[in-house]
Coordinates of C-alpha atoms and ligand atoms in Angstrom, one line a residue:
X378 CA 0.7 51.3 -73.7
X379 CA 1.5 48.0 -75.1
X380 CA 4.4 46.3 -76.9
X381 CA 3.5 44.1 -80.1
X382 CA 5.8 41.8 -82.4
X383 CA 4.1 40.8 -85.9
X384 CA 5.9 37.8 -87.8
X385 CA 6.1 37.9 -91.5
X386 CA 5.8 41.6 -91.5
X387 CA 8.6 42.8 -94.8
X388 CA 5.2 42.8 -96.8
X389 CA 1.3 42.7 -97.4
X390 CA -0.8 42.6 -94.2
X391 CA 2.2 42.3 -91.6
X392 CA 4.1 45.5 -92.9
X393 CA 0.8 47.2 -93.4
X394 CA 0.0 46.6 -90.1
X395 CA 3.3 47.8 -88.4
X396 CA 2.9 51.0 -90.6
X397 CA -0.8 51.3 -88.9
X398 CA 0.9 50.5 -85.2
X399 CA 3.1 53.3 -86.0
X400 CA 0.8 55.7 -86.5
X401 CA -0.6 55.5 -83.3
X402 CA 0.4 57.2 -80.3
X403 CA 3.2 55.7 -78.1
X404 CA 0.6 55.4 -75.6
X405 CA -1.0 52.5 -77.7
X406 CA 1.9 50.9 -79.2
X407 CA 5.1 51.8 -77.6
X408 CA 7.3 49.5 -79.2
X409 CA 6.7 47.3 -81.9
X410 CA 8.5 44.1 -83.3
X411 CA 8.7 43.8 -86.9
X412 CA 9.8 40.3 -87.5
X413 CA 10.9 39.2 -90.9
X414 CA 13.2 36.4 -92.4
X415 CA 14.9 39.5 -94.2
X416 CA 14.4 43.0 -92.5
X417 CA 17.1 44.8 -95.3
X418 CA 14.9 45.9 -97.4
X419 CA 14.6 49.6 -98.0
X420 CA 10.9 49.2 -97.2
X421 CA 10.9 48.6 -93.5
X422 CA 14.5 51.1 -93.4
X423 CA 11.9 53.4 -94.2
X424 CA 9.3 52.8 -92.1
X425 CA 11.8 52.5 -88.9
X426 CA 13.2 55.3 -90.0
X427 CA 10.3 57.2 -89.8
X428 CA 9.5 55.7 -86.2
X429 CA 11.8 57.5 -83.9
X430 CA 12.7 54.0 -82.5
X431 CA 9.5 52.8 -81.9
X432 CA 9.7 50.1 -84.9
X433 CA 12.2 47.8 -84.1
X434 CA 13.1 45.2 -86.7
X435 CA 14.2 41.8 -85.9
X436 CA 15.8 39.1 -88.6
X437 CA 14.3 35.7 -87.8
X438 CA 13.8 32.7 -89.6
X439 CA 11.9 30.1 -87.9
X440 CA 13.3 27.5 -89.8
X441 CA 16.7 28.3 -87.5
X442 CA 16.5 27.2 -83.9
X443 CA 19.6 29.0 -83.4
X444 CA 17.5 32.1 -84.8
X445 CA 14.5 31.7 -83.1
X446 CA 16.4 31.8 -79.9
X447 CA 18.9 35.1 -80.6
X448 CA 15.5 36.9 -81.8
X449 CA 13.4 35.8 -78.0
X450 CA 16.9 36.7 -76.6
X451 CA 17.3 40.1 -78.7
X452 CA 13.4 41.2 -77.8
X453 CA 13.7 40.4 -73.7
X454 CA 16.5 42.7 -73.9
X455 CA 14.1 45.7 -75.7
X456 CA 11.1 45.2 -73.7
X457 CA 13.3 45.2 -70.3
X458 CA 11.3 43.2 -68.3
X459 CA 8.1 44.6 -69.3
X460 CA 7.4 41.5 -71.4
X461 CA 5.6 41.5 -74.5
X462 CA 1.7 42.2 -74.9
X463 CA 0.9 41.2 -78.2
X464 CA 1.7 38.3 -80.3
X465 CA 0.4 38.4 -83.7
X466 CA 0.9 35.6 -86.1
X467 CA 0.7 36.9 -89.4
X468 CA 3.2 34.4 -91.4
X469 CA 1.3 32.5 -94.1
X470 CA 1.8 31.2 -97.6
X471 CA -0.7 29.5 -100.1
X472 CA -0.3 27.5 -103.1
X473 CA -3.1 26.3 -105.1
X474 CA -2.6 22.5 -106.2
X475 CA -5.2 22.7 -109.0
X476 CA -8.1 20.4 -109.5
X477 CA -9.4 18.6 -106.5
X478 CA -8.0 17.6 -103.1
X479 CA -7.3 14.2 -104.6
X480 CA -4.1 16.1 -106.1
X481 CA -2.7 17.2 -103.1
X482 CA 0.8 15.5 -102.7
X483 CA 1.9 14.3 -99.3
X484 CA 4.9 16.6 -100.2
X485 CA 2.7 19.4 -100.6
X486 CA 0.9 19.0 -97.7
X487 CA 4.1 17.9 -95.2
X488 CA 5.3 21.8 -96.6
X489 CA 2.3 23.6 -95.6
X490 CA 2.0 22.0 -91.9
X491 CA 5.7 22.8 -91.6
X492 CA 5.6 26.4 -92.3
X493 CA 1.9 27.3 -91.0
X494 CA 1.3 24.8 -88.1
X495 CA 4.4 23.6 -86.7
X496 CA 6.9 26.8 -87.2
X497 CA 3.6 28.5 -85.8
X498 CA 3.8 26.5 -82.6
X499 CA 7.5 26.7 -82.8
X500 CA 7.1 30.5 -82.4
X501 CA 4.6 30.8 -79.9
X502 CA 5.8 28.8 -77.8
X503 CA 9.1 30.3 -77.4
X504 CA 8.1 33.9 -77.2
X505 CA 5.4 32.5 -74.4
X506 CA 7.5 33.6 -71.4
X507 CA 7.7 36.8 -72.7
X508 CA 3.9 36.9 -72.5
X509 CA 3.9 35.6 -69.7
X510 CA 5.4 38.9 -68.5
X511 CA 3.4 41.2 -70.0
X512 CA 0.2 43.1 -68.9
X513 CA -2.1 41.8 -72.3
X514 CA -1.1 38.6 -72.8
X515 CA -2.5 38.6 -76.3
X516 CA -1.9 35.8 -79.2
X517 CA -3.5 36.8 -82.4
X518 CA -3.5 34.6 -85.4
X519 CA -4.0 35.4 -88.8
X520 CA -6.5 32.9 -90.2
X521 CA -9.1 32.4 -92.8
X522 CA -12.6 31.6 -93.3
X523 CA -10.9 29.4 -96.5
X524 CA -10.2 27.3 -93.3
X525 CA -13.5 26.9 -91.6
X526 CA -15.1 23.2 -91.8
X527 CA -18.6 24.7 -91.9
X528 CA -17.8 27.1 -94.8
X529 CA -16.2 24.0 -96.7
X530 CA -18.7 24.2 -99.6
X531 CA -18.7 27.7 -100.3
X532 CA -15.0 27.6 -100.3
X533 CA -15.1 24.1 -103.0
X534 CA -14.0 26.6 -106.0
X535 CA -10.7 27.3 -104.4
X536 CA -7.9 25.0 -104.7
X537 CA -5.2 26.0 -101.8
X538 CA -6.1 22.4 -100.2
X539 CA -3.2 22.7 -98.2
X540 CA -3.9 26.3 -96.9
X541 CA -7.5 24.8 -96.0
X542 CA -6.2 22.0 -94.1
X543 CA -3.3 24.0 -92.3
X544 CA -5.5 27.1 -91.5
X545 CA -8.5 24.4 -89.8
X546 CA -5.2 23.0 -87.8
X547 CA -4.4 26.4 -86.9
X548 CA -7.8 27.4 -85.3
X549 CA -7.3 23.9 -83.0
X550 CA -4.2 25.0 -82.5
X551 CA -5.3 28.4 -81.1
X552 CA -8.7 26.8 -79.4
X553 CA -5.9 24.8 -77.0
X554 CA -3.9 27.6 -76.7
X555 CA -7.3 29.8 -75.5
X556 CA -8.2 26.9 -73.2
X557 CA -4.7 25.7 -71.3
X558 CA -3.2 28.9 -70.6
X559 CA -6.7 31.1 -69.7
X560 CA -6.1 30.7 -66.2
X561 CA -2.8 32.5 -66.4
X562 CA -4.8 35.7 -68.3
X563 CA -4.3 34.3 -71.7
X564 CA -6.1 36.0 -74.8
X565 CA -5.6 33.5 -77.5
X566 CA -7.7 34.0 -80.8
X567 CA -7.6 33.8 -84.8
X568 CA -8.7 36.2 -86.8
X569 CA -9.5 36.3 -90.7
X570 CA -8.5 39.8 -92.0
X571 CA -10.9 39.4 -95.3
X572 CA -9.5 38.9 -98.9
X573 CA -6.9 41.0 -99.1
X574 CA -5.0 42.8 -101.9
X575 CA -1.4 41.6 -101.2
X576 CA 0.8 38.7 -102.8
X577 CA -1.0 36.1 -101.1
X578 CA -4.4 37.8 -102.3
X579 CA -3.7 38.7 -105.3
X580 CA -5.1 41.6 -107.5
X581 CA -8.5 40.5 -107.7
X582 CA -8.6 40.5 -104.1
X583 CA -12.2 42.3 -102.3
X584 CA -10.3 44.4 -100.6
X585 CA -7.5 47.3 -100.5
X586 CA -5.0 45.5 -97.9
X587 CA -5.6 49.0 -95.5
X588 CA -9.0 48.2 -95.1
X589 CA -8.2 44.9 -93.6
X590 CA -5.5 46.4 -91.5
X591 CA -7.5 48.7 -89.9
X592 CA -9.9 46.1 -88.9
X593 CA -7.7 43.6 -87.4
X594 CA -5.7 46.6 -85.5
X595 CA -9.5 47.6 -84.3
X596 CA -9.2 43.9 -83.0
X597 CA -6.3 44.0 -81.3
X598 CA -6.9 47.1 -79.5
X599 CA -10.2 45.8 -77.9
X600 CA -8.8 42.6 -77.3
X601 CA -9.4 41.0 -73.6
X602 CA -10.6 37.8 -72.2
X603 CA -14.1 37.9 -73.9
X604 CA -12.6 37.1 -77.3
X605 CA -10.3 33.9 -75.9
X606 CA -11.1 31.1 -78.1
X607 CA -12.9 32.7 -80.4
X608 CA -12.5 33.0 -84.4
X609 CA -13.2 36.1 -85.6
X610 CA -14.3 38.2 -89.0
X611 CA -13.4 41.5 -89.9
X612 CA -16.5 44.0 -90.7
X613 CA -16.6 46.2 -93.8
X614 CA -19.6 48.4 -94.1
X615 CA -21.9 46.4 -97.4
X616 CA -19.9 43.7 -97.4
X617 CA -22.4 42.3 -94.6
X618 CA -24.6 40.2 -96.8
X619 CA -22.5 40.2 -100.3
X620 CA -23.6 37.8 -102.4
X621 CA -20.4 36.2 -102.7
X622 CA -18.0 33.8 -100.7
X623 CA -16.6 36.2 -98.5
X624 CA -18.9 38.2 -96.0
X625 CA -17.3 41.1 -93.8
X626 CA -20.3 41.1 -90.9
X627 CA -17.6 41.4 -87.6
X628 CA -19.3 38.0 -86.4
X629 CA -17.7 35.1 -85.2
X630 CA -16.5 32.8 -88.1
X631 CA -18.1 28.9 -88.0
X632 CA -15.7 26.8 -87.4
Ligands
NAP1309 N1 -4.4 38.3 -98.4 C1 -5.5 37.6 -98.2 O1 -6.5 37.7 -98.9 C2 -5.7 36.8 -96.9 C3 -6.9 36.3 -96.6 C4 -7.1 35.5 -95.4 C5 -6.0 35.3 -94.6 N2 -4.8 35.8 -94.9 C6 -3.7 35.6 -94.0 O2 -3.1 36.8 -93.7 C7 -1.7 36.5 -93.4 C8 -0.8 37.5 -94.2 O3 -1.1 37.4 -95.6 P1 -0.6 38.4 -96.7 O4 -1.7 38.4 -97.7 O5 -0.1 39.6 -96.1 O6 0.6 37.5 -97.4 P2 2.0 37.9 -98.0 O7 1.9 39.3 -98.6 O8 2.3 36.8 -98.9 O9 2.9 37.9 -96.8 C9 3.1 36.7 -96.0 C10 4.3 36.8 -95.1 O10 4.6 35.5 -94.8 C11 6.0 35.2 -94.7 N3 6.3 33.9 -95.4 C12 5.9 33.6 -96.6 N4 6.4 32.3 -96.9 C13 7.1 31.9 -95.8 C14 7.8 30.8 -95.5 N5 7.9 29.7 -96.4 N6 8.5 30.7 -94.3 C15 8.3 31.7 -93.4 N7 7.7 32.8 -93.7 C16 7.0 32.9 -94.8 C17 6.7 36.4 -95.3 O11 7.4 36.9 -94.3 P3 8.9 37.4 -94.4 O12 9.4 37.3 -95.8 O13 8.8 38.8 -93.9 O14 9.7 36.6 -93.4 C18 5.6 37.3 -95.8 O15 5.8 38.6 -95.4 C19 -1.4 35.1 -93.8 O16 -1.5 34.3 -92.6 C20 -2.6 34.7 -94.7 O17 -2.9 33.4 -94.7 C21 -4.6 36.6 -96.1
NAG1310 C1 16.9 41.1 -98.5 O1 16.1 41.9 -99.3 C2 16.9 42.9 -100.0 C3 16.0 43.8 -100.7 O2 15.1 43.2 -101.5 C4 17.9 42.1 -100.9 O3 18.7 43.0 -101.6 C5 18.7 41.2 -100.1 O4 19.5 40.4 -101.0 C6 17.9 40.3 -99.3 N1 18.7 39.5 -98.4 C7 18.6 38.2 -98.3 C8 19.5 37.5 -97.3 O5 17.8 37.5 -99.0
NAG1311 C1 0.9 27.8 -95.3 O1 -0.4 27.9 -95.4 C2 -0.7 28.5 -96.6 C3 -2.0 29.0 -96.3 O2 -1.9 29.5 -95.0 C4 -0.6 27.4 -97.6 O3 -1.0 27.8 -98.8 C5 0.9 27.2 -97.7 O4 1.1 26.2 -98.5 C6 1.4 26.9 -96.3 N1 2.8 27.0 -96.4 C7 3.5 26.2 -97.2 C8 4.9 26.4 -97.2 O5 2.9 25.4 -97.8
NAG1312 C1 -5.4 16.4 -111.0 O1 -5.4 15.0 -111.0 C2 -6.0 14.5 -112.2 C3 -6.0 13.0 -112.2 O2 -6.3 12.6 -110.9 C4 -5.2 14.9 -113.4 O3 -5.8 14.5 -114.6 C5 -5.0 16.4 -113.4 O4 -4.2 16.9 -114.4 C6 -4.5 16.9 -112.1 N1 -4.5 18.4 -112.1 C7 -3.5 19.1 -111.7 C8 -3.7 20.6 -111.8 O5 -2.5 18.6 -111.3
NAG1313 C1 3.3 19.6 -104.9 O1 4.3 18.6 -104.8 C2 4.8 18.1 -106.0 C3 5.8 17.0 -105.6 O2 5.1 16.1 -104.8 C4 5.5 19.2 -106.7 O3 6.0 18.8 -108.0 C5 4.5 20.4 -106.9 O4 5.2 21.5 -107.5 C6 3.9 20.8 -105.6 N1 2.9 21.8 -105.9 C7 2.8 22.9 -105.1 C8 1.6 23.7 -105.5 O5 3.5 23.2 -104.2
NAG1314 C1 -1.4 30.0 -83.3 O1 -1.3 29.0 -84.3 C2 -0.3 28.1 -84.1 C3 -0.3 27.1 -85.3 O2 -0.3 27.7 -86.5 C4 -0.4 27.4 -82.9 O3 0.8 26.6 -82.7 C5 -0.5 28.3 -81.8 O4 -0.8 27.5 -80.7 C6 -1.6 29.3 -82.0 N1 -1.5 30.2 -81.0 C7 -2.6 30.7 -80.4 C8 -2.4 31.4 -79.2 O5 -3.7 30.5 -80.8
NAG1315 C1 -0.7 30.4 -89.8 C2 0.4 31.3 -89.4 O1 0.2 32.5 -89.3 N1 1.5 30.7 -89.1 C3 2.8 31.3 -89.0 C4 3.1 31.8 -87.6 O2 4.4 32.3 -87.5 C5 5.4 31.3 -87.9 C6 6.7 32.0 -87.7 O3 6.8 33.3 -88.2 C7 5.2 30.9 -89.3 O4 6.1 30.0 -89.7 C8 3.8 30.4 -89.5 O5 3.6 30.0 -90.8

């Protein structure tokens, strides 16, 4: 029985995974926290409609301080002292500056720290006493292999610079986050949930976006201390050696 909150969840991954968490038994998820900028969308009515009260939507815009603290405020109250169990960072955006790095404003970069580094801290932090109370104590983050250092030349083709740089801050970001609170029973560890067919991903994504939910909610289920500070792929059955950039093998991701 555990209790999740996803951020970013009105579309693509996030709300696919929510649908996913719903699906299980109570005894898996028993309540989970669908966290969008805009939750009125006839989408997400829908799939907490179909819930029987186990989908719980909650309007938060990080950008807000005043938001981000009626949303930790509105979720202690749900979870009545039981804390939350899992926090999964799913909020991501990616532009593609064209041509080489050289081309990356300062604008364009400042924008892509803000809304996938420092809102990402922003969140975390403040929903960390809520962790702090539950049983799990896991932090999930969405990532990408676009963001790995090592994979930087197999990656050269795509021209998100900013995503690169933001996701490789975001893996640091989760490696402290692994290392300064594992004493209390912290889980802290990214995840890249494969090229997905969503906004983000586009159409000529590798994937159907299901396949990659089922794999990252495999994930969380099994999560526990042994995957604290780690990165991790998602595995697809052939996909283990594709000749391709992207390879689905359910190792760890370089760095
Ligand atoms: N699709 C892929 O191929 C792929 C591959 C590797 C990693 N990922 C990662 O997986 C995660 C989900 O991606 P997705 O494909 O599901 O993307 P998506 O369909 O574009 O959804 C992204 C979510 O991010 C939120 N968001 C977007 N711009 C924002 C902004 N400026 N401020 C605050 N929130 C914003 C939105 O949340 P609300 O509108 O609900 O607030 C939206 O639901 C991301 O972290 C992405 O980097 C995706
Ligand atoms: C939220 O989404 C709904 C449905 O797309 C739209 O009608 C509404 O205007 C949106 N609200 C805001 C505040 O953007
Ligand atoms: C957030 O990171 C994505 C990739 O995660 C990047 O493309 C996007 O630019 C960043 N957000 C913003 C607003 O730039
Ligand atoms: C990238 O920069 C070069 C010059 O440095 C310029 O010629 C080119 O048009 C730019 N490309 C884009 C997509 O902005
Ligand atoms: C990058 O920033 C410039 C301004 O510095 C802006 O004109 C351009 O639209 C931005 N590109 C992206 C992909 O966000
Ligand atoms: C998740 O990533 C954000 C930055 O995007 C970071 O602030 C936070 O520490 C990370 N959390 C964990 C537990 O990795
Ligand atoms: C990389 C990532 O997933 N970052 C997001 C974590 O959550 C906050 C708040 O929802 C977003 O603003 C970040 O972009």
């Amino acid at each position: 029985m555990a209790t999740y909150l996803i951020t970013g969840a009105s579309r693509g991954l996030g709300f696919s995974l929510a649908t996913a968490l719903a699906r299980e038994p109570a005894s898996v998820a028993s309540l989970v926290f669908l966290v969008s900028r805009n939750t009125s969308t006839p989408q997400i009515a829908e799939l907490v409609g179909q819930s029987k009260g186990r989908v719980i939507p909650v309007q938060l815009d990080p950008n807000v301080p005043e938001s981000l603290r009626a949303a930790v405020e509105f979720v202690g109250t749900r979870v009545q002292g039981k804390g939350l169990d899992v926090l999964v960072n799913n909020t991501g955006v990616m532009r593609f500056t064209g041509g080489k790095v050289g081309n990356l404003t300062s604008t364009n970069l400042t924008e892509v720290f803000h809304t996938n580094v420092t809102l990402t801290q922003l969140v975390t932090s403040a929903f960390l006493p809520l962790l702090r109370q539950g049983s799990r104590k896991i932090i999930a983050n969405i990532s990408s292999t676009v963001g790995s250092i090592t994979l930087g030349p197999v990656f050269s083709m795509n021209s998100a610079h900013a995503y690169k740089i933001s996701k490789a801050a975001m893996n640091m970001l989760t490696m402290q986050y692994a290392v300064d609170y594992k004493d209390e029973g912290f889980t802290a560890f990214a995840l890249s949930p494969g090229w997905l067919r969503t906004d983000l991903g586009g159409p000529h994504a590798d994937l159907p976006v299901e396949v990659g939910t089922k794999e990252v909610l495999r994930y969380l289920k099994e999560a526990g201390p042994t995957f604290n500070g780690r990165f991790l792929n998602i595995h697809v059955p052939g996909w283990e050696d594709a000749p391709g950039s992207n390879r689905y093998d359910g190792k760890d991701a370089p760095w």
